[in-house]
Short mmCIF file of C-alpha atoms in Angstrom, two decimals:
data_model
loop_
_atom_site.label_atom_id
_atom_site.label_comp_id
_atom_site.label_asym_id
_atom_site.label_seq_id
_atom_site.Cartn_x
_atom_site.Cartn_y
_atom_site.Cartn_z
CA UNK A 349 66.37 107.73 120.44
CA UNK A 350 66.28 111.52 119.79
CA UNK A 351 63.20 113.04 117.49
CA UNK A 352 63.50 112.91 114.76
CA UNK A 353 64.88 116.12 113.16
CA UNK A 354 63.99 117.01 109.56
CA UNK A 355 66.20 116.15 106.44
CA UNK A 356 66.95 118.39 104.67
CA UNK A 357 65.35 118.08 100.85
CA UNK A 358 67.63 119.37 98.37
CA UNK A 359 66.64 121.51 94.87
CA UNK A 360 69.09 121.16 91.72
CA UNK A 361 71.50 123.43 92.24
CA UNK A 362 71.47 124.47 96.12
CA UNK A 363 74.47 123.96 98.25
CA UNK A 364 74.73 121.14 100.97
CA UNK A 365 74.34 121.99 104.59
CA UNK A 366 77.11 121.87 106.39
CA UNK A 367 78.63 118.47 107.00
CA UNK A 368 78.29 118.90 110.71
CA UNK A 369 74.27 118.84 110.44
CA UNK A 370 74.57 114.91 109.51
CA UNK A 371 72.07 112.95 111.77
CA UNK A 372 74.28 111.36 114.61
CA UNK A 373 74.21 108.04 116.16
CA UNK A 374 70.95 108.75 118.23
CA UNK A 375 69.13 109.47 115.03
CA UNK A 376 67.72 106.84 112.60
CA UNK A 377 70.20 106.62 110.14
CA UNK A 378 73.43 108.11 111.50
CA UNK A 379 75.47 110.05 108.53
CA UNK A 380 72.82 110.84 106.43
CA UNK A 381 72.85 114.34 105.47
CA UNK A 382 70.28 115.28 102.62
CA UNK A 383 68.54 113.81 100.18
CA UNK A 384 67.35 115.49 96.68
CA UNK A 385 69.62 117.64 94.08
CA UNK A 386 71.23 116.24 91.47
CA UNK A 387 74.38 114.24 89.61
CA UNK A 388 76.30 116.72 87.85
CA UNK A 389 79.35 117.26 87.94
CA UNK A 390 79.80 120.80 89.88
CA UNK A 391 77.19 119.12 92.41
CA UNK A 392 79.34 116.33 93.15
CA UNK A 393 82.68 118.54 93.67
CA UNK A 394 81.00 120.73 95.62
CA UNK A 395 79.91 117.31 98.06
CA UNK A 396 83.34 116.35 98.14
CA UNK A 397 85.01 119.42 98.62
CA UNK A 398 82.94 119.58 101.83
CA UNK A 399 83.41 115.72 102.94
CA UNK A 400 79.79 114.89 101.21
CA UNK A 401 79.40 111.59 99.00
CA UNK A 402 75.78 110.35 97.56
CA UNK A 403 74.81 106.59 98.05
CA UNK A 404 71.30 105.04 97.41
CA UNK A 405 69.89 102.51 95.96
CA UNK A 406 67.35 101.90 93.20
CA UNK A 407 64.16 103.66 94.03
CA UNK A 408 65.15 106.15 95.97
CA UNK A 409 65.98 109.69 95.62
CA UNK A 410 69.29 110.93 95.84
CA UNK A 411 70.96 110.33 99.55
CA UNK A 412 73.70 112.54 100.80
CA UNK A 413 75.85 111.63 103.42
CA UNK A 414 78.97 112.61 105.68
CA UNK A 415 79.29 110.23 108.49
CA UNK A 416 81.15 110.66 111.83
CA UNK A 417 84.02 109.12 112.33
CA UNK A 418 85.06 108.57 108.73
CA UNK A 419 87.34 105.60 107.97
CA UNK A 420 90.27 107.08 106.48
CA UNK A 421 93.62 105.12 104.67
CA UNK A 422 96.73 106.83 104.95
CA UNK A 423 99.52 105.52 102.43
CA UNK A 424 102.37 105.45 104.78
CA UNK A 425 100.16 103.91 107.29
CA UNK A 426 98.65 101.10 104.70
CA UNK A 427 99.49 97.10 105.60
CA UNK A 428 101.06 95.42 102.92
CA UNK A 429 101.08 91.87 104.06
CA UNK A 430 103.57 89.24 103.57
CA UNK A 431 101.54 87.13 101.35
CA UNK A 432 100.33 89.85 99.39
CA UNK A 433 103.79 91.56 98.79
CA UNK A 434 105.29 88.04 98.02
CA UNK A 435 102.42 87.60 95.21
CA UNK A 436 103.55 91.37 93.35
CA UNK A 437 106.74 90.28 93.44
CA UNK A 438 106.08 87.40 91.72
CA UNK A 439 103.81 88.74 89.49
CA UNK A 440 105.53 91.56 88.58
CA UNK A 441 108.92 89.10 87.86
CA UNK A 442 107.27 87.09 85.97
CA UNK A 443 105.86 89.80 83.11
CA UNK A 444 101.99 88.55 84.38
CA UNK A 445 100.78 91.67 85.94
CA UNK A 446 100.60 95.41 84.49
CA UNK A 447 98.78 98.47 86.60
CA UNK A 448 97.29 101.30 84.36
CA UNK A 449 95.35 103.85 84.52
CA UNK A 450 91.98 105.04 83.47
CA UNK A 451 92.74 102.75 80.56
CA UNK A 452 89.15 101.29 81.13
CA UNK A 453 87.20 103.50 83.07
CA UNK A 454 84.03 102.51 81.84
CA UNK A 455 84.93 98.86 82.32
CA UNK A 456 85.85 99.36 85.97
CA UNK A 457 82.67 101.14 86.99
CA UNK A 458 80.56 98.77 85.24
CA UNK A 459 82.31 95.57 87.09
CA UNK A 460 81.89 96.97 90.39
CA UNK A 461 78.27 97.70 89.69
CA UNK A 462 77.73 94.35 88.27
CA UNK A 463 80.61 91.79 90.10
CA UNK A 464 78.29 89.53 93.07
CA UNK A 465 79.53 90.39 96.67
CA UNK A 466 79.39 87.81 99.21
CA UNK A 467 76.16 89.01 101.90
CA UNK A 468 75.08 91.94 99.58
CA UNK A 469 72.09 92.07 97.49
CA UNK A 470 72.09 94.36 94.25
CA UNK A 471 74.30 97.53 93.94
CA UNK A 472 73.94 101.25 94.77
CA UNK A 473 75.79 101.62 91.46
CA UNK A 474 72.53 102.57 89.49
CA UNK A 475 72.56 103.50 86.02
CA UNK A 476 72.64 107.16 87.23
CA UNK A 477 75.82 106.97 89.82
CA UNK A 478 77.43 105.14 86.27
CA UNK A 479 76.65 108.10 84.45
CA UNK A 480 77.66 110.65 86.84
CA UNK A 481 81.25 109.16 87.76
CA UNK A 482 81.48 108.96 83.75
CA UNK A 483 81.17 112.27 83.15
CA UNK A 484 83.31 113.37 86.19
CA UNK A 485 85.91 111.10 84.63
CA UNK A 486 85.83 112.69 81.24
CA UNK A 487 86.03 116.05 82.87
CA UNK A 488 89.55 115.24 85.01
CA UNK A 489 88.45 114.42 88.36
CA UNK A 490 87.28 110.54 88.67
CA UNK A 491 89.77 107.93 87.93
CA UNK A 492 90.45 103.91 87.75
CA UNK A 493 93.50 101.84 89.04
CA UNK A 494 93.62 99.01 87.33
CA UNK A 495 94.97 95.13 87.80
CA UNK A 496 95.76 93.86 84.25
CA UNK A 497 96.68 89.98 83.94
CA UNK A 498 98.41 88.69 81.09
CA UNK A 499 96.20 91.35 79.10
CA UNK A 500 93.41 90.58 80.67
CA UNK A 501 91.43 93.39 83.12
CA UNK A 502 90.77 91.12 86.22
CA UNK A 503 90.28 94.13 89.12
CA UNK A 504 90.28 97.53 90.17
CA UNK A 505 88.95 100.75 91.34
CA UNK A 506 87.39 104.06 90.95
CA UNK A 507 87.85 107.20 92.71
CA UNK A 508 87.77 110.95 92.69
CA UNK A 509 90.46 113.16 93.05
CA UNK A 510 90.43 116.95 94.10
CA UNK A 511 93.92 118.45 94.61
CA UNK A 512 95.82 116.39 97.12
CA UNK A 513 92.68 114.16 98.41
CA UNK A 514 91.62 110.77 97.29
CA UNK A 515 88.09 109.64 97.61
CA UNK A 516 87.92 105.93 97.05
CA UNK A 517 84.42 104.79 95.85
CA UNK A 518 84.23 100.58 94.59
CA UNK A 519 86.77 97.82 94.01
CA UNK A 520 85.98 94.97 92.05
CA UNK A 521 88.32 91.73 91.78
CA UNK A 522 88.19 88.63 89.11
CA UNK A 523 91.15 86.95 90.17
CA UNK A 524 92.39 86.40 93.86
CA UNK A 525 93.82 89.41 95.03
CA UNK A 526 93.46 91.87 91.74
CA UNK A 527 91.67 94.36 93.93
CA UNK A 528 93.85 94.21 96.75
CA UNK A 529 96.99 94.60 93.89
CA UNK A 530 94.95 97.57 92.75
CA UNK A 531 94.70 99.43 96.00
CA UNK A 532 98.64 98.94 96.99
CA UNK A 533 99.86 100.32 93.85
CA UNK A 534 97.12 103.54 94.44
CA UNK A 535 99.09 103.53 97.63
CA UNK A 536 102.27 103.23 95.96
CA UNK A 537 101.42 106.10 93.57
CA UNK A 538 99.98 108.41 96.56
CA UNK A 539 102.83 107.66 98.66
CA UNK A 540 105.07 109.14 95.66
CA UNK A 541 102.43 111.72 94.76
CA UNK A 542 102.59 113.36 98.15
CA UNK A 543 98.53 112.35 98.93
CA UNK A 544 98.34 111.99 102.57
CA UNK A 545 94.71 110.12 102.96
CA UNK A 546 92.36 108.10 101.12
CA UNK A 547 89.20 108.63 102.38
CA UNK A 548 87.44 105.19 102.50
CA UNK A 549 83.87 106.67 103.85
CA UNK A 550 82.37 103.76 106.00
CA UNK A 551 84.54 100.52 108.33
CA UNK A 552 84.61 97.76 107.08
CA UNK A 553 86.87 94.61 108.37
CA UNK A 554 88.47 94.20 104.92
CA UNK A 555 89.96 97.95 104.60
CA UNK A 556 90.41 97.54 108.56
CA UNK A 557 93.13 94.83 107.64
CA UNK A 558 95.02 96.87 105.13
CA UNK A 559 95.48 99.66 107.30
CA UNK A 560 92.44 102.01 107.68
CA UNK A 561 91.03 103.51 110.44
CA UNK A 562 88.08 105.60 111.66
CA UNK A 563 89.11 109.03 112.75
CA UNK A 564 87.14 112.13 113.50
CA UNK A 565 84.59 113.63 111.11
CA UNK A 566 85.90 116.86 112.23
CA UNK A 567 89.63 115.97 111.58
CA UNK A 568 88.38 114.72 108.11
CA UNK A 569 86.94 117.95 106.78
CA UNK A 570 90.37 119.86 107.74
CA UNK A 571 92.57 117.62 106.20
CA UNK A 572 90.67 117.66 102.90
CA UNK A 573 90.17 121.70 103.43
CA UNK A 574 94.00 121.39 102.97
CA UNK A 575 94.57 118.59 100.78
CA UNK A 576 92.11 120.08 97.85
CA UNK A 577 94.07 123.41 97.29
CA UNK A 578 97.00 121.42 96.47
CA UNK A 579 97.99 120.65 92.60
CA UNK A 580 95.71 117.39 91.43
CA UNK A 581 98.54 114.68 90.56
CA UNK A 582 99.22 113.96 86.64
CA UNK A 583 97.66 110.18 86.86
CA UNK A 584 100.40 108.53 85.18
CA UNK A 585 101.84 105.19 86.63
CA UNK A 586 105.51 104.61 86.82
CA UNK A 587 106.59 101.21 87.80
CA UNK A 588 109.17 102.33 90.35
CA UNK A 589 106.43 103.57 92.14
CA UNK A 590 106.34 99.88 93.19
CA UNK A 591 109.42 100.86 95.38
CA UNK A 592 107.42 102.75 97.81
CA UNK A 593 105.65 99.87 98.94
CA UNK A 594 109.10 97.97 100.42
CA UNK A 595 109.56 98.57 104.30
CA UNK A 596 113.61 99.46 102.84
CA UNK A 597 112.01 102.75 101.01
CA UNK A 598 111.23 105.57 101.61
CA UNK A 599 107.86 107.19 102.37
CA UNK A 600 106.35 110.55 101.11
CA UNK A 601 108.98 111.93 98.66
CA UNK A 602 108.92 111.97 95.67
CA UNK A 603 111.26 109.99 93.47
CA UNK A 604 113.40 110.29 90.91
CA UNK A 605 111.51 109.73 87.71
CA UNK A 606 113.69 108.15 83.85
CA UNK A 607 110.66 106.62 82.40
CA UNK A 608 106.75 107.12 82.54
CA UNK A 609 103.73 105.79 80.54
CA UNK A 610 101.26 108.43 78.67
CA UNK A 611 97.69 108.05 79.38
#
């Protein structure tokens, strides 16, 4: 193990170091970036403008990180699997299952702080995080996909959008599959939207199977240099987005558009 270098303590207000000063695999706790600052809104779009997200748990302070390789999901690289695509189908024949968005917000961020996950004890969801991704949301730039069943909100996600990039942050699912329904029609949208990566920040074997992989930090921070200048999408869902998830459409063009739903 290397010595350990210093991390850096952050003031309200002061700008992040850059992403490439993360401590590496040799240190400690490879990824982790800076610790301090604050929750507000500018400081959180300046952390993901530069490939930055916070994550900590009750008790301690603020935790910046940006680790190296970052596990990325590309829409036109996403596995839809045969069991999974034969349940929309179904689904979405049958009148049982509607995707909206930011509809519930508040709901979604409050299930995936509060819905049990198999091996993990308590959340990094902390009353503060909840408040933060709130008030990003009411200014434009967090959003949540959500799995509606028979009226009833049974899984989704939150995220934050900047131009052209996605930054996925929690799923939640009541019902077998909702989250996994939640994710493909994100992809769905993206794929029509023109976003070329959802960045997924750590592996793990479940986004593994639907199509993520690690790629360099380095590679990371230049696609989302480029992605971020781009126009932000409108966030409305269209159900023939669902067409961009069959293997007989087509991928990353947008399509022709003769009905949409207001948020």
């Amino acid at each position: 193990m290397s010595p350990l270098r210093p991390l850096p303590w952050l003031e309200p207000g002061d700008p992040f170091p850059p992403a490439e000063r993360a401590w590496g695999r040799r240190d400690p706790v490879p990824g982790l970036l800076a610790a301090g600052g604050a929750l507000d809104t500018p400081t959180l779009l300046q952390a993901y403008r530069h490939g930055v997200f916070p994550w900590y748990s009750e008790g301690q302070p603020i935790l910046w990180w940006s680790p190296d390789p970052r596990m990325v999901l590309r829409p036109s690289r996403f596995h839809l699997s045969h069991s999974l695509r034969k349940a929309l189908r179904a689904a979405l024949r049958h009148g049982r299952l509607e995707i909206r968005l930011d509809s519930a917000f508040d709901a979604v961020i409050d299930a995936c702080a509060h819905t049990p996950r198999p091996g993990q004890d308590g959340t990094w969801i902390v009353p503060e995080m909840m408040a933060a991704y709130r008030a990003l949301h009411r200014e434009g730039h967090a959003h949540s996909v959500e799995t509606w069943w028979d009226g009833r909100l049974v899984g989704g996600l939150y995220l934050v959008n900047i131009g052209r990039a996605v930054f996925g942050e929690s799923m939640f699912s009541h019902r077998v599959d909702a989250s996994k329904m939640a994710l493909a029609a994100l992809v769905a949208a993206c794929r029509a939207w023109g976003v070329p990566l959802i960045d997924c920040q750590q592996n793990t074997r479940h986004l593994a199977s639907l199509g993520a992989a690690e790629e360099s930090r380095n590679l990371f921070l230049q696609e989302v240099r480029q992605a971020i200048d781009a126009p932000s999408p409108a966030w409305r869902w269209d159900c023939l987005y669902w067409d961009r998830l069959w293997p007989d459409a087509p991928l990353d063009t947008p399509p022709t558009i003769t009905s949409s739903t207001p948020l």
